[in-house]
Coordinates of C-alpha atoms in Angstrom, one line a residue:
M148 CA 12.1 0.6 -67.1
S149 CA 10.8 -2.4 -65.1
P150 CA 8.0 -1.4 -62.6
E151 CA 7.8 -2.4 -59.2
P152 CA 6.3 -6.0 -58.6
C153 CA 4.3 -4.7 -55.7
F154 CA 2.9 -1.7 -57.0
P155 CA -0.4 -2.8 -58.1
Y156 CA -1.1 -4.4 -54.7
L157 CA 0.0 -0.8 -52.8
L158 CA -0.8 1.4 -55.1
G159 CA -2.3 0.6 -58.6
F160 CA -1.0 3.1 -60.9
D161 CA 2.5 3.9 -62.5
V162 CA 4.4 7.4 -60.7
V163 CA 7.5 9.3 -62.5
W164 CA 9.1 10.1 -59.6
P165 CA 11.1 7.9 -56.5
T166 CA 7.7 6.6 -55.1
A167 CA 7.8 4.7 -51.3
V168 CA 4.5 3.7 -50.2
V169 CA 4.9 2.9 -46.3
V170 CA 3.3 0.5 -44.2
G171 CA 3.2 0.6 -40.4
P172 CA 1.0 -1.6 -37.8
A173 CA -2.0 1.2 -37.6
S174 CA -1.7 3.1 -40.7
S175 CA -0.2 4.0 -44.2
A176 CA 1.3 6.5 -46.6
V177 CA 2.7 7.1 -49.7
V178 CA 5.5 9.5 -50.5
L179 CA 5.4 10.5 -53.8
G180 CA 6.2 13.7 -56.5
R181 CA 3.4 16.2 -56.3
H182 CA 2.7 15.3 -59.4
D183 CA 2.0 11.6 -58.9
A184 CA -0.1 13.0 -55.7
P185 CA -3.7 14.1 -57.3
T186 CA -4.3 10.3 -58.3
A187 CA -3.2 9.3 -55.2
R188 CA -5.5 11.9 -53.4
D189 CA -8.3 10.3 -55.7
L190 CA -6.8 6.4 -54.6
G191 CA -8.3 7.3 -51.2
V192 CA -5.9 4.3 -49.3
H193 CA -3.1 6.4 -48.2
E194 CA -2.2 9.4 -46.4
V195 CA -0.3 11.3 -49.3
R196 CA 2.8 13.1 -48.8
A197 CA 4.1 15.1 -51.8
Y198 CA 7.4 16.4 -52.5
D199 CA 9.0 18.7 -55.0
E200 CA 12.6 18.1 -54.8
S201 CA 13.2 15.3 -53.0
I202 CA 11.5 12.6 -51.4
A203 CA 13.9 12.2 -48.2
G204 CA 12.4 14.8 -46.0
A205 CA 9.0 13.7 -46.6
L206 CA 10.1 9.9 -46.0
R207 CA 12.0 10.5 -42.9
D208 CA 8.9 12.1 -41.3
V209 CA 6.6 9.6 -41.7
L210 CA 8.8 7.2 -40.4
D211 CA 9.0 9.2 -37.5
G212 CA 5.4 9.8 -37.3
M213 CA 5.3 5.9 -37.5
D214 CA 7.9 5.6 -34.7
A215 CA 10.0 3.2 -37.2
E216 CA 13.4 2.2 -36.3
R217 CA 13.8 -0.7 -38.4
V218 CA 11.9 -0.8 -41.8
A219 CA 11.5 -4.1 -44.2
L220 CA 12.5 -2.7 -47.8
N221 CA 11.7 -5.2 -51.0
Y222 CA 14.5 -6.7 -51.6
D223 CA 15.5 -10.4 -51.8
R224 CA 18.0 -12.9 -53.2
D225 CA 16.0 -15.2 -54.4
D226 CA 12.4 -14.3 -55.2
V227 CA 12.7 -11.6 -58.2
V228 CA 8.8 -10.7 -57.5
A229 CA 10.1 -9.7 -54.0
D230 CA 13.3 -7.5 -55.3
G231 CA 11.8 -4.3 -56.9
L232 CA 14.1 -1.8 -55.5
S233 CA 17.0 -1.1 -57.5
H234 CA 20.5 -1.0 -56.0
G235 CA 20.7 2.5 -56.7
L236 CA 17.6 3.0 -54.8
F237 CA 19.2 1.4 -52.3
L238 CA 22.3 3.5 -51.1
Q239 CA 19.8 6.3 -51.6
L240 CA 18.1 5.2 -48.8
R241 CA 20.7 4.2 -46.8
D242 CA 21.9 8.1 -47.3
Y243 CA 18.3 9.5 -47.0
L244 CA 18.1 6.9 -43.7
P245 CA 21.5 6.7 -41.6
D246 CA 19.7 5.7 -38.5
R247 CA 17.5 3.2 -39.4
E248 CA 18.0 -0.5 -39.8
F249 CA 17.2 -2.1 -42.9
T250 CA 15.9 -6.2 -43.4
S251 CA 13.7 -7.7 -46.2
A252 CA 10.3 -7.7 -46.6
S253 CA 10.4 -10.4 -49.0
D254 CA 8.5 -13.1 -46.2
L255 CA 5.3 -10.4 -46.0
I256 CA 5.7 -10.0 -49.9
R257 CA 5.6 -13.7 -50.6
R258 CA 2.6 -14.0 -48.1
L259 CA 1.0 -11.0 -50.3
R260 CA 1.5 -12.4 -53.9
G261 CA 1.0 -16.3 -52.0
E262 CA -2.1 -16.3 -50.0
K263 CA -4.2 -15.3 -53.0
S264 CA -7.8 -14.0 -52.2
E265 CA -11.1 -15.3 -54.1
T266 CA -11.3 -12.9 -56.5
E267 CA -7.5 -13.9 -57.6
Y268 CA -8.1 -17.6 -57.9
E269 CA -11.1 -16.6 -60.2
R270 CA -9.3 -14.9 -62.5
V271 CA -6.5 -17.1 -62.7
R272 CA -9.1 -19.9 -63.7
A273 CA -10.3 -17.5 -66.1
A274 CA -7.1 -17.3 -67.6
A275 CA -6.3 -20.7 -67.8
A276 CA -9.9 -21.3 -69.3
E277 CA -8.6 -18.8 -71.9
T278 CA -5.4 -20.4 -72.6
E279 CA -6.7 -24.0 -73.4
E280 CA -9.9 -22.7 -75.3
L281 CA -7.2 -20.9 -77.5
L282 CA -4.8 -23.9 -77.5
Q283 CA -7.4 -26.5 -78.8
T284 CA -8.4 -24.3 -81.3
A285 CA -4.5 -23.9 -82.7
T286 CA -4.5 -28.0 -82.7
A287 CA -7.6 -28.1 -84.7
T288 CA -6.5 -25.8 -87.3
W289 CA -2.8 -27.8 -87.3
T290 CA -1.9 -29.5 -90.8
P291 CA 1.1 -31.5 -91.2
E292 CA 2.3 -28.2 -93.3
T293 CA 2.2 -26.0 -90.7
T294 CA 5.4 -24.4 -89.0
E295 CA 6.6 -23.2 -85.6
R296 CA 6.2 -19.6 -86.2
E297 CA 3.0 -19.8 -88.1
F298 CA 1.6 -21.8 -84.9
A299 CA 2.5 -19.2 -82.7
E300 CA 1.3 -16.3 -85.6
F301 CA -1.8 -18.0 -85.4
L302 CA -2.3 -17.3 -81.3
H303 CA -0.7 -14.0 -81.1
E304 CA -3.6 -13.3 -84.2
R305 CA -6.4 -15.1 -81.4
M306 CA -4.6 -12.4 -78.4
A307 CA -4.8 -9.4 -80.5
E308 CA -8.6 -10.1 -81.4
R309 CA -9.1 -10.3 -78.0
G310 CA -7.2 -7.9 -76.5
L311 CA -4.8 -10.2 -74.5
D312 CA -1.4 -9.7 -73.4
S313 CA 1.1 -11.9 -72.7
A314 CA 2.2 -14.2 -69.7
W315 CA 5.7 -13.0 -70.8
A316 CA 7.8 -11.7 -73.4
W317 CA 6.0 -12.0 -76.5
D318 CA 8.3 -13.0 -79.0
Y319 CA 8.7 -16.2 -76.3
C320 CA 5.2 -16.6 -75.5
P321 CA 4.2 -19.1 -76.9
T322 CA 7.1 -21.3 -77.2
V323 CA 6.7 -24.2 -79.7
H324 CA 8.7 -26.8 -80.8
M325 CA 7.8 -29.3 -83.7
G326 CA 9.8 -32.7 -84.4
D327 CA 12.9 -33.6 -83.1
R328 CA 14.8 -30.6 -82.6
E329 CA 15.9 -29.3 -78.9
V330 CA 14.0 -28.5 -76.1
G331 CA 13.6 -25.1 -74.7
H332 CA 13.7 -21.3 -74.3
T333 CA 13.9 -20.9 -78.1
L334 CA 11.7 -18.6 -80.9
P335 CA 10.1 -20.4 -82.9
G336 CA 11.6 -21.4 -86.6
E337 CA 10.4 -23.2 -89.7
H338 CA 10.0 -26.9 -88.2
T339 CA 7.2 -29.0 -88.5
V340 CA 5.9 -32.4 -87.3
D341 CA 6.0 -36.0 -88.9
Q342 CA 5.0 -38.3 -88.4
G343 CA 5.2 -40.4 -85.4
E344 CA 6.8 -36.7 -84.4
L345 CA 5.7 -34.6 -81.0
L346 CA 4.3 -30.6 -80.7
H347 CA 5.3 -28.9 -77.5
V348 CA 4.0 -25.7 -76.7
D349 CA 4.3 -23.7 -73.4
F350 CA 1.6 -20.7 -73.2
G351 CA 0.4 -18.4 -71.0
I352 CA -2.0 -15.0 -71.4
R353 CA -2.2 -12.0 -69.2
R354 CA -6.1 -11.9 -68.7
D355 CA -7.7 -9.1 -65.8
G356 CA -4.3 -8.4 -64.7
Y357 CA -3.6 -12.1 -63.8
A358 CA -1.5 -15.1 -65.7
S359 CA -1.6 -18.7 -66.8
D360 CA 1.3 -20.7 -67.4
I361 CA 0.6 -24.4 -69.7
Q362 CA 2.8 -26.7 -71.1
R363 CA 1.4 -29.1 -73.5
L364 CA 2.5 -32.0 -76.0
W365 CA 0.8 -34.1 -78.8
V366 CA 2.1 -36.7 -80.9
R367 CA 1.3 -36.9 -84.5
G368 CA -0.2 -40.2 -85.2
E369 CA -0.6 -42.6 -83.0
A370 CA 1.4 -42.7 -79.5
S371 CA 3.8 -45.4 -78.9
A372 CA 4.3 -48.2 -76.2
G373 CA 6.6 -46.1 -75.0
L374 CA 4.8 -42.6 -74.9
R375 CA 2.2 -44.1 -73.5
E376 CA 4.0 -45.9 -70.9
A377 CA 6.1 -42.3 -70.3
F378 CA 2.6 -40.6 -70.3
R379 CA 1.4 -43.4 -66.7
D380 CA 4.4 -42.7 -65.5
V381 CA 4.3 -38.6 -65.1
R382 CA 0.6 -39.0 -64.6
A383 CA 1.9 -40.6 -61.1
A384 CA 4.2 -38.8 -60.5
I385 CA 1.8 -35.9 -60.4
D386 CA -0.8 -37.4 -58.2
A387 CA 1.9 -37.9 -55.7
G388 CA 3.0 -34.1 -56.0
H389 CA -0.6 -32.9 -55.6
D390 CA -1.4 -35.9 -52.6
A391 CA 1.4 -34.2 -50.5
L392 CA -0.3 -31.2 -51.4
G393 CA -2.2 -29.0 -48.2
P394 CA -1.8 -26.6 -46.0
G395 CA 1.4 -26.0 -44.2
A396 CA 3.2 -28.5 -46.3
V397 CA 6.6 -28.0 -47.5
G398 CA 8.0 -27.3 -50.5
H399 CA 10.8 -29.7 -51.3
E400 CA 9.0 -32.3 -49.4
V401 CA 6.0 -31.9 -51.9
D402 CA 9.0 -32.4 -55.0
A403 CA 10.4 -35.2 -53.6
A404 CA 7.1 -37.0 -53.4
A405 CA 6.8 -36.4 -57.0
R406 CA 10.8 -37.3 -57.8
E407 CA 10.1 -40.6 -56.2
A408 CA 7.4 -41.4 -58.0
L409 CA 9.3 -40.9 -61.3
T410 CA 12.5 -41.9 -60.2
S411 CA 11.4 -45.3 -59.0
R412 CA 10.0 -46.0 -62.9
E413 CA 13.6 -45.6 -63.3
W414 CA 13.0 -42.3 -65.3
P415 CA 15.9 -39.7 -64.4
A416 CA 15.3 -37.0 -62.1
F417 CA 13.4 -33.5 -63.7
E418 CA 16.4 -31.1 -63.0
H419 CA 14.0 -28.2 -61.8
A420 CA 10.8 -27.7 -59.3
F421 CA 8.1 -29.3 -59.4
G422 CA 5.9 -26.2 -59.4
H423 CA 5.4 -22.4 -58.9
Q424 CA 2.8 -19.6 -58.3
V425 CA 1.1 -18.3 -61.0
G426 CA -0.8 -15.0 -60.2
R427 CA 0.0 -11.5 -61.8
A428 CA 3.0 -13.1 -63.5
A429 CA 3.8 -16.3 -64.2
H430 CA 5.8 -17.3 -62.1
D431 CA 4.4 -15.7 -59.4
G432 CA 7.1 -16.3 -56.1
G433 CA 5.7 -16.9 -53.0
P434 CA 5.5 -21.1 -52.4
C435 CA 7.0 -22.9 -55.0
S436 CA 7.6 -26.4 -54.2
G437 CA 11.2 -27.3 -55.5
R438 CA 14.8 -29.5 -54.2
S439 CA 15.5 -29.5 -51.0
G440 CA 18.1 -26.6 -49.7
S441 CA 17.5 -24.9 -52.9
A442 CA 15.6 -21.1 -52.0
T443 CA 12.2 -22.2 -53.5
G444 CA 11.9 -25.7 -51.5
R445 CA 12.4 -24.3 -47.9
R446 CA 9.4 -22.0 -49.0
R447 CA 5.8 -23.5 -47.8
A448 CA 3.2 -24.9 -50.6
T449 CA -0.4 -23.5 -50.9
R450 CA -3.3 -25.5 -52.2
C451 CA -2.7 -25.7 -56.1
A452 CA -5.1 -27.3 -58.8
R453 CA -4.6 -30.5 -59.3
G454 CA -2.5 -30.8 -62.9
R455 CA -2.1 -26.8 -63.4
C456 CA 0.2 -24.4 -61.2
T457 CA 2.8 -27.9 -61.4
R458 CA 5.4 -27.8 -64.5
W459 CA 4.7 -31.4 -65.2
S460 CA 0.8 -29.9 -66.3
W461 CA 1.3 -30.1 -69.5
A462 CA 1.3 -33.6 -69.2
S463 CA -2.3 -34.0 -69.0
R464 CA -5.1 -36.1 -69.9
P465 CA -5.4 -37.5 -73.6
S466 CA -7.6 -35.5 -75.8
G467 CA -9.5 -36.8 -78.8
G468 CA -9.0 -36.7 -81.8
T469 CA -9.8 -34.8 -85.1
S470 CA -8.7 -36.0 -88.5
D471 CA -7.1 -39.3 -88.5
K472 CA -4.2 -37.7 -90.3
K473 CA -3.8 -35.4 -87.1
R474 CA -5.3 -37.2 -84.5
W475 CA -3.5 -35.8 -81.3
S476 CA -2.8 -38.3 -78.0
A477 CA -1.2 -35.9 -74.8
S478 CA 1.9 -37.6 -73.9
P479 CA 4.6 -36.1 -71.5
R480 CA 7.7 -33.9 -72.7
R481 CA 11.7 -35.0 -71.4
A482 CA 12.7 -31.6 -70.8
R483 CA 16.5 -31.9 -69.9
S484 CA 16.9 -35.2 -69.4
G485 CA 18.8 -36.3 -72.6
W486 CA 15.7 -39.1 -73.3
C487 CA 15.3 -39.2 -77.0
R488 CA 12.2 -37.2 -78.0
R489 CA 11.3 -40.4 -81.0
R490 CA 11.1 -43.1 -78.4
R491 CA 12.9 -45.6 -81.0
N492 CA 16.3 -46.7 -81.4
C493 CA 18.8 -44.1 -82.7
G494 CA 21.9 -45.7 -81.9
R495 CA 22.4 -43.5 -78.8
C496 CA 19.1 -44.9 -77.2
D497 CA 17.7 -48.6 -76.7
P498 CA 15.0 -49.3 -77.7
R499 CA 12.8 -46.9 -75.0
G500 CA 14.7 -44.5 -75.5
R501 CA 16.8 -44.1 -72.8
P502 CA 20.2 -43.4 -73.1
R503 CA 23.0 -46.2 -73.1
R504 CA 25.5 -45.9 -70.2
R505 CA 28.9 -44.5 -71.6
A506 CA 32.0 -44.9 -70.1
T507 CA 32.9 -41.6 -69.0
P508 CA 30.7 -39.6 -66.7
G509 CA 28.5 -37.5 -69.0
A510 CA 25.2 -36.8 -69.8
A511 CA 23.5 -38.9 -72.7
R512 CA 22.9 -36.0 -75.7

């Protein structure tokens, strides 16, 4: 079973029986099974109420002691990290506490996860730095015969040696795309990178309880003029979003600044949010810069490291080459946009790689 996303903040250890951490204005208590109680007492943070058969009575006593008529629960329609309460447990709570009013604690949870301490920032930065180091090691050992599967296995071996976990499902982390193939949440295959084609990697690790989430793109050989132009345009979009960030900035306004910078250069708008939080999870909930009208776009953004917290962060500065047979330059990926990844006149695209207009509506393929 998946653990409650907030437990690392409130309790710090796993439990076996149904457990409630109750936080009031002046005190807090944890209601848990008797065999889980010793660890909670050793923690020394909350008042400990142990039960033997049912959580109901002890939970009611704690809420009565806090004069709590309204209870904020860990559920949310949009944010998975604020939605740890299962539907079955919610129904049980309705039976246990029929005289209490329930509401969502999502705003409190988003603040808890979104407003990070300096220690949390340091851990995220350390995870990102180690991720960059691993990527540099992997690309330095790349050869024209390296397949997606071998590239992913190389990173998995290095992670195992260092005792690192993946930021998301191990089989999909890293996500590796080589050559002219569809980009998405895919398993690595036997594809390789031909001359002039692209290597795309979406990769993150979990270190000291905190995750990274970094995408990078390389081209084998010299980057074409079209790729270099695309790189400049995406970098301009990143800069526009960065300039709009600041304390109290609204997520969809940050997203709109980046979106406008890209579409004004005659690129199609991207179909995802401009940026998201990283923290204990690769997608850490809380503030997010999404489109206007979306749940994420309504959230306020907090400060974000330049070119690191956004979905466009892999369009970074060009890297130095290795040998002349594997000279890489960073350049942007046109995810889900329908643009030709080879940036050539393939018959379906114009010479710049743009989809030719069709007589009938529909995305270019």
